[in-house]
PDB file of C-alpha atoms in Angstrom:
ATOM      1  CA  MET A  85       0.000   0.000   0.000  1.00 38.00           C
ATOM      2  CA  ALA A  86       1.421   3.338  -1.035  1.00 37.00           C
ATOM      3  CA  THR A  87       2.300   6.046   1.446  1.00 37.00           C
ATOM      4  CA  ARG A  88      -0.409   8.646   1.781  1.00 40.00           C
ATOM      5  CA  LYS A  89      -0.493  12.224   3.002  1.00 39.00           C
ATOM      6  CA  HIS A  90      -2.596  13.293   5.950  1.00 38.00           C
ATOM      7  CA  ARG A  91      -4.832  16.293   6.234  1.00 40.00           C
ATOM      8  CA  SER A  92      -6.730  18.018   9.013  1.00 39.00           C
ATOM      9  CA  ALA A  93     -10.480  17.518   9.210  1.00 42.00           C
ATOM     10  CA  THR A  94     -13.225  20.039   9.942  1.00 40.00           C
ATOM     11  CA  VAL A  95     -15.885  18.674  12.241  1.00 43.00           C
ATOM     12  CA  THR A  96     -19.000  19.595  14.152  1.00 41.00           C
ATOM     13  CA  ASP A  97     -18.917  19.847  17.909  1.00 42.00           C
ATOM     14  CA  GLY A  98     -22.327  18.221  18.351  1.00 42.00           C
ATOM     15  CA  LYS A  99     -23.966  21.653  18.785  1.00 38.00           C
ATOM     16  CA  GLY A 100     -24.156  22.670  15.141  1.00 37.00           C
ATOM     17  CA  GLY A 101     -20.950  24.700  15.164  1.00 33.00           C
ATOM     18  CA  ARG A 102     -17.873  24.139  13.038  1.00 32.00           C
ATOM     19  CA  CYS A 103     -14.568  23.424  14.722  1.00 35.00           C
ATOM     20  CA  PHE A 104     -11.288  21.644  14.178  1.00 38.00           C
ATOM     21  CA  PHE A 105     -11.120  18.024  15.309  1.00 52.00           C
ATOM     22  CA  ASN A 106      -7.708  18.725  16.810  1.00 40.00           C
ATOM     23  CA  GLU A 107      -9.190  21.031  19.418  1.00 38.00           C
ATOM     24  CA  SER A 108     -10.200  19.675  22.818  1.00 38.00           C
ATOM     25  CA  ARG A 109     -13.738  20.299  24.075  1.00 41.00           C
ATOM     26  CA  GLU A 110     -12.411  22.757  26.657  1.00 42.00           C
ATOM     27  CA  MET A 111     -10.624  24.729  23.961  1.00 39.00           C
ATOM     28  CA  GLN A 112     -13.779  24.737  21.827  1.00 41.00           C
ATOM     29  CA  ALA A 113     -15.769  26.198  24.738  1.00 42.00           C
ATOM     30  CA  LYS A 114     -13.289  29.010  25.155  1.00 44.00           C
ATOM     31  CA  GLY A 115     -13.150  29.620  21.416  1.00 44.00           C
ATOM     32  CA  THR A 116      -9.414  30.401  21.472  1.00 42.00           C
ATOM     33  CA  SER A 117      -6.124  28.560  21.475  1.00 44.00           C
ATOM     34  CA  SER A 118      -2.605  29.744  22.120  1.00 43.00           C
ATOM     35  CA  ARG A 119      -0.088  30.142  19.322  1.00 46.00           C
ATOM     36  CA  GLN A 120       2.342  27.986  21.264  1.00 47.00           C
ATOM     37  CA  GLY A 121      -0.232  25.182  21.484  1.00 47.00           C
ATOM     38  CA  SER A 122      -0.884  25.444  17.750  1.00 48.00           C
ATOM     39  CA  ARG A 123       2.809  25.125  16.980  1.00 53.00           C
ATOM     40  CA  ALA A 124       3.105  22.130  19.303  1.00 49.00           C
ATOM     41  CA  GLY A 125       0.108  20.517  17.628  1.00 52.00           C
ATOM     42  CA  ALA A 126       1.557  21.139  14.174  1.00 49.00           C
ATOM     43  CA  LEU A 127       4.878  19.601  15.181  1.00 51.00           C
ATOM     44  CA  ALA A 128       3.078  16.619  16.684  1.00 50.00           C
ATOM     45  CA  LEU A 129       1.056  16.134  13.495  1.00 52.00           C
ATOM     46  CA  LEU A 130       4.244  16.281  11.433  1.00 52.00           C
ATOM     47  CA  LEU A 131       5.861  13.642  13.650  1.00 51.00           C
ATOM     48  CA  ILE A 132       2.794  11.404  13.454  1.00 49.00           C
ATOM     49  CA  THR A 133       2.634  11.777   9.679  1.00 50.00           C
ATOM     50  CA  THR A 134       6.247  10.621   9.432  1.00 50.00           C
ATOM     51  CA  LEU A 135       5.711   7.670  11.769  1.00 48.00           C
ATOM     52  CA  TYR A 136       2.455   6.651  10.132  1.00 49.00           C
ATOM     53  CA  SER A 137       3.906   6.845   6.627  1.00 48.00           C
ATOM     54  CA  GLY A 138       6.594   4.398   7.720  1.00 45.00           C
ATOM     55  CA  PHE A 139       3.972   2.104   9.194  1.00 49.00           C
ATOM     56  CA  VAL A 140       1.871   2.104   6.024  1.00 48.00           C
ATOM     57  CA  SER A 141       4.881   1.422   3.835  1.00 42.00           C
ATOM     58  CA  ALA A 142       5.930  -1.529   5.988  1.00 42.00           C
ATOM     59  CA  HIS A 143       2.508  -3.239   6.059  1.00 45.00           C
ATOM     60  CA  GLY A 144       1.055  -5.086   3.103  1.00 47.00           C
ATOM     61  CA  ARG A 145      -2.548  -6.175   2.725  1.00 50.00           C
ATOM     62  CA  GLU A 146      -1.890  -9.697   4.009  1.00 47.00           C
ATOM     63  CA  SER A 147      -0.347  -8.489   7.268  1.00 64.00           C
ATOM     64  CA  LEU A 148      -3.096  -5.889   7.704  1.00 63.00           C
ATOM     65  CA  GLU A 149      -5.768  -8.586   7.549  1.00 66.00           C
ATOM     66  CA  GLU A 150      -4.164 -10.164  10.628  1.00 73.00           C
ATOM     67  CA  ASP A 151      -3.856  -6.833  12.457  1.00 80.00           C
ATOM     68  CA  SER A 152      -6.119  -6.421  15.498  1.00 84.00           C
ATOM     69  CA  CYS A 153      -6.437  -2.717  14.658  1.00 91.00           C
ATOM     70  CA  VAL A 154      -8.163  -3.541  11.360  1.00 93.00           C
ATOM     71  CA  ARG A 155     -11.919  -3.751  10.896  1.00 92.00           C
ATOM     72  CA  ARG A 156     -13.270  -5.431   7.792  1.00 91.00           C
ATOM     73  CA  ILE A 157     -16.679  -5.603   6.129  1.00 88.00           C
ATOM     74  CA  GLY A 158     -16.561  -7.602   2.908  1.00 85.00           C
ATOM     75  CA  GLU A 159     -13.596  -6.321   0.923  1.00 84.00           C
ATOM     76  CA  ASN A 160     -13.551  -2.958   2.689  1.00 90.00           C
ATOM     77  CA  MET A 161     -11.036  -2.485   5.489  1.00 91.00           C
ATOM     78  CA  VAL A 162     -10.120   0.390   7.785  1.00 93.00           C
ATOM     79  CA  HIS A 163      -7.170   0.650  10.162  1.00 94.00           C
ATOM     80  CA  LEU A 164      -6.996   2.714  13.364  1.00 94.00           C
ATOM     81  CA  SER A 165      -3.822   4.149  14.897  1.00 94.00           C
ATOM     82  CA  ALA A 166      -3.649   6.317  18.022  1.00 94.00           C
ATOM     83  CA  TYR A 167      -0.697   8.447  19.103  1.00 94.00           C
ATOM     84  CA  GLN A 168       0.246  10.472  22.184  1.00 94.00           C
ATOM     85  CA  PRO A 169       3.549  12.092  21.140  1.00 93.00           C
ATOM     86  CA  GLN A 170       3.617  14.296  24.245  1.00 93.00           C
ATOM     87  CA  PHE A 171       4.264  11.122  26.286  1.00 92.00           C
ATOM     88  CA  GLU A 172       5.891   8.635  23.889  1.00 90.00           C
ATOM     89  CA  PRO A 173       6.859  10.268  20.568  1.00 87.00           C
ATOM     90  CA  THR A 174       7.352   7.003  18.657  1.00 87.00           C
ATOM     91  CA  ALA A 175       4.668   4.814  20.278  1.00 91.00           C
ATOM     92  CA  GLN A 176       1.609   3.699  18.334  1.00 92.00           C
ATOM     93  CA  TYR A 177      -1.552   2.446  20.013  1.00 93.00           C
ATOM     94  CA  CYS A 178      -4.874   1.019  18.956  1.00 91.00           C
ATOM     95  CA  THR A 179      -7.670   0.312  21.433  1.00 91.00           C
ATOM     96  CA  GLU A 180      -5.547   0.440  24.607  1.00 92.00           C
ATOM     97  CA  ILE A 181      -4.370   4.010  25.256  1.00 93.00           C
ATOM     98  CA  PRO A 182      -2.067   4.268  28.293  1.00 91.00           C
ATOM     99  CA  LYS A 183      -2.758   7.825  29.462  1.00 93.00           C
ATOM    100  CA  GLY A 184      -5.426  10.473  29.367  1.00 94.00           C
ATOM    101  CA  GLY A 185      -4.782  13.663  27.416  1.00 94.00           C
ATOM    102  CA  ASP A 186      -4.471  14.844  23.838  1.00 94.00           C
ATOM    103  CA  THR A 187      -4.723  11.871  21.507  1.00 94.00           C
ATOM    104  CA  PHE A 188      -4.201  11.806  17.751  1.00 93.00           C
ATOM    105  CA  LEU A 189      -6.454   9.379  15.861  1.00 94.00           C
ATOM    106  CA  VAL A 190      -5.565   8.274  12.337  1.00 93.00           C
ATOM    107  CA  ILE A 191      -7.961   6.186  10.235  1.00 94.00           C
ATOM    108  CA  ASP A 192      -6.512   4.597   7.110  1.00 93.00           C
ATOM    109  CA  LEU A 193      -9.051   3.686   4.410  1.00 93.00           C
ATOM    110  CA  VAL A 194      -7.226   0.588   3.205  1.00 90.00           C
ATOM    111  CA  ASP A 195      -9.377  -0.051   0.132  1.00 89.00           C
ATOM    112  CA  PRO A 196      -9.247   2.643  -2.587  1.00 90.00           C
ATOM    113  CA  ALA A 197     -12.991   2.208  -3.244  1.00 90.00           C
ATOM    114  CA  MET A 198     -13.697   3.832   0.108  1.00 92.00           C
ATOM    115  CA  ARG A 199     -12.216   7.094  -1.150  1.00 92.00           C
ATOM    116  CA  ASP A 200     -15.323   7.456  -3.312  1.00 92.00           C
ATOM    117  CA  MET A 201     -17.645   7.159  -0.296  1.00 93.00           C
ATOM    118  CA  GLN A 202     -18.641   9.866   2.133  1.00 95.00           C
ATOM    119  CA  ILE A 203     -17.287   8.785   5.506  1.00 95.00           C
ATOM    120  CA  GLY A 204     -18.007  10.217   8.928  1.00 93.00           C
ATOM    121  CA  MET A 205     -16.502   9.508  12.328  1.00 93.00           C
ATOM    122  CA  LYS A 206     -17.846   9.908  15.846  1.00 94.00           C
ATOM    123  CA  VAL A 207     -16.095   9.461  19.201  1.00 95.00           C
ATOM    124  CA  VAL A 208     -18.339   8.922  22.235  1.00 96.00           C
ATOM    125  CA  ARG A 209     -17.639   8.418  25.911  1.00 96.00           C
ATOM    126  CA  GLY A 210     -19.221   5.016  26.474  1.00 95.00           C
ATOM    127  CA  THR A 211     -20.283   2.164  24.205  1.00 93.00           C
ATOM    128  CA  SER A 212     -23.401   3.468  22.450  1.00 92.00           C
ATOM    129  CA  GLU A 213     -23.793   6.090  19.737  1.00 91.00           C
ATOM    130  CA  GLU A 214     -26.345   7.742  22.022  1.00 92.00           C
ATOM    131  CA  ASP A 215     -23.690   8.388  24.681  1.00 95.00           C
ATOM    132  CA  GLU A 216     -21.889  11.711  25.148  1.00 94.00           C
ATOM    133  CA  THR A 217     -20.195  12.834  21.938  1.00 95.00           C
ATOM    134  CA  VAL A 218     -16.567  13.831  22.400  1.00 94.00           C
ATOM    135  CA  ALA A 219     -15.831  14.655  18.749  1.00 92.00           C
ATOM    136  CA  GLN A 220     -17.682  14.212  15.486  1.00 91.00           C
ATOM    137  CA  LEU A 221     -16.556  14.349  11.873  1.00 90.00           C
ATOM    138  CA  SER A 222     -19.300  15.085   9.358  1.00 92.00           C
ATOM    139  CA  PRO A 223     -19.547  12.704   6.364  1.00 93.00           C
ATOM    140  CA  ALA A 224     -17.141  13.789   3.630  1.00 94.00           C
ATOM    141  CA  TYR A 225     -14.957  12.376   0.870  1.00 95.00           C
ATOM    142  CA  HIS A 226     -11.336  11.585   1.718  1.00 95.00           C
ATOM    143  CA  PRO A 227      -9.497  11.238  -1.612  1.00 94.00           C
ATOM    144  CA  ASP A 228      -6.133  10.760   0.131  1.00 93.00           C
ATOM    145  CA  GLY A 229      -7.494   7.722   1.979  1.00 93.00           C
ATOM    146  CA  VAL A 230      -6.739   9.078   5.459  1.00 93.00           C
ATOM    147  CA  ILE A 231      -8.867  10.599   8.215  1.00 93.00           C
ATOM    148  CA  GLN A 232      -6.861  12.344  10.907  1.00 89.00           C
ATOM    149  CA  GLY A 233      -7.584  14.441  13.955  1.00 85.00           C
ATOM    150  CA  GLN A 234      -6.901  15.144  17.600  1.00 88.00           C
ATOM    151  CA  THR A 235      -9.149  15.109  20.644  1.00 92.00           C
ATOM    152  CA  SER A 236      -8.702  15.143  24.406  1.00 93.00           C
ATOM    153  CA  LEU A 237      -9.591  11.882  26.170  1.00 94.00           C
ATOM    154  CA  ASP A 238      -9.927  11.503  29.921  1.00 94.00           C
ATOM    155  CA  GLN A 239      -9.577   8.195  31.725  1.00 94.00           C
ATOM    156  CA  GLY A 240     -12.412   5.848  30.823  1.00 94.00           C
ATOM    157  CA  LEU A 241     -14.091   3.854  28.079  1.00 95.00           C
ATOM    158  CA  TYR A 242     -14.776   5.357  24.647  1.00 97.00           C
ATOM    159  CA  THR A 243     -15.971   4.098  21.271  1.00 96.00           C
ATOM    160  CA  VAL A 244     -15.013   5.271  17.786  1.00 96.00           C
ATOM    161  CA  PHE A 245     -17.778   4.836  15.202  1.00 96.00           C
ATOM    162  CA  ILE A 246     -16.863   5.056  11.506  1.00 95.00           C
ATOM    163  CA  THR A 247     -19.709   5.166   8.985  1.00 94.00           C
ATOM    164  CA  ALA A 248     -19.287   4.935   5.207  1.00 93.00           C
ATOM    165  CA  GLU A 249     -22.339   5.970   3.194  1.00 88.00           C
ATOM    166  CA  GLY A 250     -22.234   3.104   0.721  1.00 80.00           C
ATOM    167  CA  VAL A 251     -24.947   0.700  -0.474  1.00 78.00           C
ATOM    168  CA  PRO A 252     -25.444  -0.820   1.979  1.00 86.00           C
ATOM    169  CA  PRO A 253     -23.854   1.579   4.490  1.00 89.00           C
ATOM    170  CA  LEU A 254     -20.672   0.318   6.190  1.00 92.00           C
ATOM    171  CA  ARG A 255     -20.302   0.722   9.926  1.00 93.00           C
ATOM    172  CA  TYR A 256     -17.121   0.059  11.896  1.00 94.00           C
ATOM    173  CA  GLN A 257     -16.437   0.586  15.572  1.00 94.00           C
ATOM    174  CA  TYR A 258     -13.450   0.494  17.916  1.00 95.00           C
ATOM    175  CA  PRO A 259     -13.603   0.408  21.723  1.00 94.00           C
ATOM    176  CA  LEU A 260     -10.983   2.669  23.303  1.00 94.00           C
ATOM    177  CA  ARG A 261      -9.777   2.022  26.844  1.00 94.00           C
ATOM    178  CA  VAL A 262      -7.959   5.084  28.146  1.00 94.00           C
ATOM    179  CA  GLN A 263      -5.686   4.762  31.183  1.00 90.00           C
ATOM    180  CA  MET A 264      -7.445   1.574  32.291  1.00 87.00           C
ATOM    181  CA  ILE A 265      -5.938  -1.680  33.537  1.00 73.00           C
ATOM    182  CA  ASN A 266      -6.326  -4.452  30.973  1.00 67.00           C
ATOM    183  CA  TYR A 267      -6.806  -7.460  33.215  1.00 64.00           C
ATOM    184  CA  ALA A 268      -7.201  -9.806  30.246  1.00 66.00           C
ATOM    185  CA  GLU A 269      -3.793  -8.775  28.892  1.00 67.00           C
ATOM    186  CA  ILE A 270      -2.212  -9.129  32.328  1.00 70.00           C
ATOM    187  CA  PHE A 271      -3.729 -12.599  32.663  1.00 70.00           C
ATOM    188  CA  ARG A 272      -2.472 -13.644  29.214  1.00 73.00           C
ATOM    189  CA  ALA A 273       1.007 -12.358  30.052  1.00 76.00           C
ATOM    190  CA  ALA A 274       1.007 -14.280  33.340  1.00 76.00           C
ATOM    191  CA  VAL A 275      -0.308 -17.573  31.932  1.00 78.00           C
ATOM    192  CA  GLY A 276       3.015 -18.619  30.364  1.00 83.00           C
ATOM    193  CA  PRO A 277       5.162 -18.135  33.485  1.00 85.00           C
ATOM    194  CA  LEU A 278       2.490 -19.773  35.683  1.00 83.00           C
ATOM    195  CA  ILE A 279       2.327 -22.848  33.449  1.00 87.00           C
ATOM    196  CA  ALA A 280       6.132 -23.082  33.422  1.00 85.00           C
ATOM    197  CA  LEU A 281       6.202 -22.789  37.220  1.00 86.00           C
ATOM    198  CA  LEU A 282       3.571 -25.524  37.608  1.00 86.00           C
ATOM    199  CA  LEU A 283       5.461 -27.833  35.245  1.00 86.00           C
ATOM    200  CA  LEU A 284       8.669 -27.285  37.197  1.00 86.00           C
ATOM    201  CA  ALA A 285       6.836 -28.038  40.442  1.00 86.00           C
ATOM    202  CA  VAL A 286       5.379 -31.274  39.017  1.00 85.00           C
ATOM    203  CA  LEU A 287       8.736 -32.360  37.605  1.00 85.00           C
ATOM    204  CA  GLY A 288      10.449 -31.538  40.894  1.00 83.00           C
ATOM    205  CA  TYR A 289       7.871 -33.556  42.839  1.00 82.00           C
ATOM    206  CA  LYS A 290       8.235 -36.559  40.525  1.00 82.00           C
ATOM    207  CA  LEU A 291      12.011 -36.312  40.714  1.00 82.00           C
ATOM    208  CA  MET A 292      11.967 -36.267  44.508  1.00 81.00           C
ATOM    209  CA  LYS A 293       9.711 -39.333  44.525  1.00 81.00           C
ATOM    210  CA  SER A 294      11.825 -41.308  42.044  1.00 82.00           C
ATOM    211  CA  PRO A 295      13.543 -44.481  43.399  1.00 84.00           C
ATOM    212  CA  ARG A 296      17.015 -43.161  42.597  1.00 80.00           C
ATOM    213  CA  VAL A 297      16.499 -39.969  44.586  1.00 72.00           C
ATOM    214  CA  GLN A 298      14.883 -41.926  47.408  1.00 77.00           C
ATOM    215  CA  ARG A 299      17.919 -44.240  47.613  1.00 77.00           C
ATOM    216  CA  TRP A 300      20.259 -41.258  47.517  1.00 77.00           C
ATOM    217  CA  ARG A 301      18.354 -39.563  50.342  1.00 74.00           C
ATOM    218  CA  SER A 302      18.413 -42.779  52.370  1.00 76.00           C
ATOM    219  CA  SER A 303      22.181 -43.077  51.914  1.00 76.00           C
ATOM    220  CA  ARG A 304      22.637 -39.535  53.224  1.00 74.00           C
ATOM    221  CA  LYS A 305      20.870 -40.273  56.496  1.00 70.00           C
ATOM    222  CA  PRO A 306      23.239 -40.934  59.454  1.00 63.00           C
TER     223      PRO A 306
END
């Protein structure tokens, strides 16, 4: 898949107004942003563009199909990447985001056919589209194949809904866990060492009960 350029997206704030997706809700309420913050955001976007371009170049379609950050309906696939360059400049996340704060979301429209569809995106705090809207991107065409923006996420559970106005409409969703302990991942990481420890315990018990070891222990007794 060829490297693609990113572009900023204009979105609605859920109240009918127009705003930039890379503004936090607090900034939208104030209606202003500092020049220093804008420069920092621009530098962060440039860094993410560079990192993401390298990621896209290194991943073919076959590897993408096995990627847990990919959602597929028929032949149409999308890929989600999340970045927090203020904490880890080179780290890329998907549905598990380690800290609350400004988060860059990048949606790659893997299949070129999706560039001819109007696609919208909505981020809610919760699991239902009826929950509180954090950011919303109105349906639009994305000829470069990339949807990109920034929003501020506090600790908690969020969901990203991506809707493509095709026939029939395509609907993708990603759960986002922000600054939450992933007990399932911890359990999976601990399973291997626990199994190895149990095997060693069983082998040690059998070894201690073997006739040879029993004879050796008997010979050591005074």
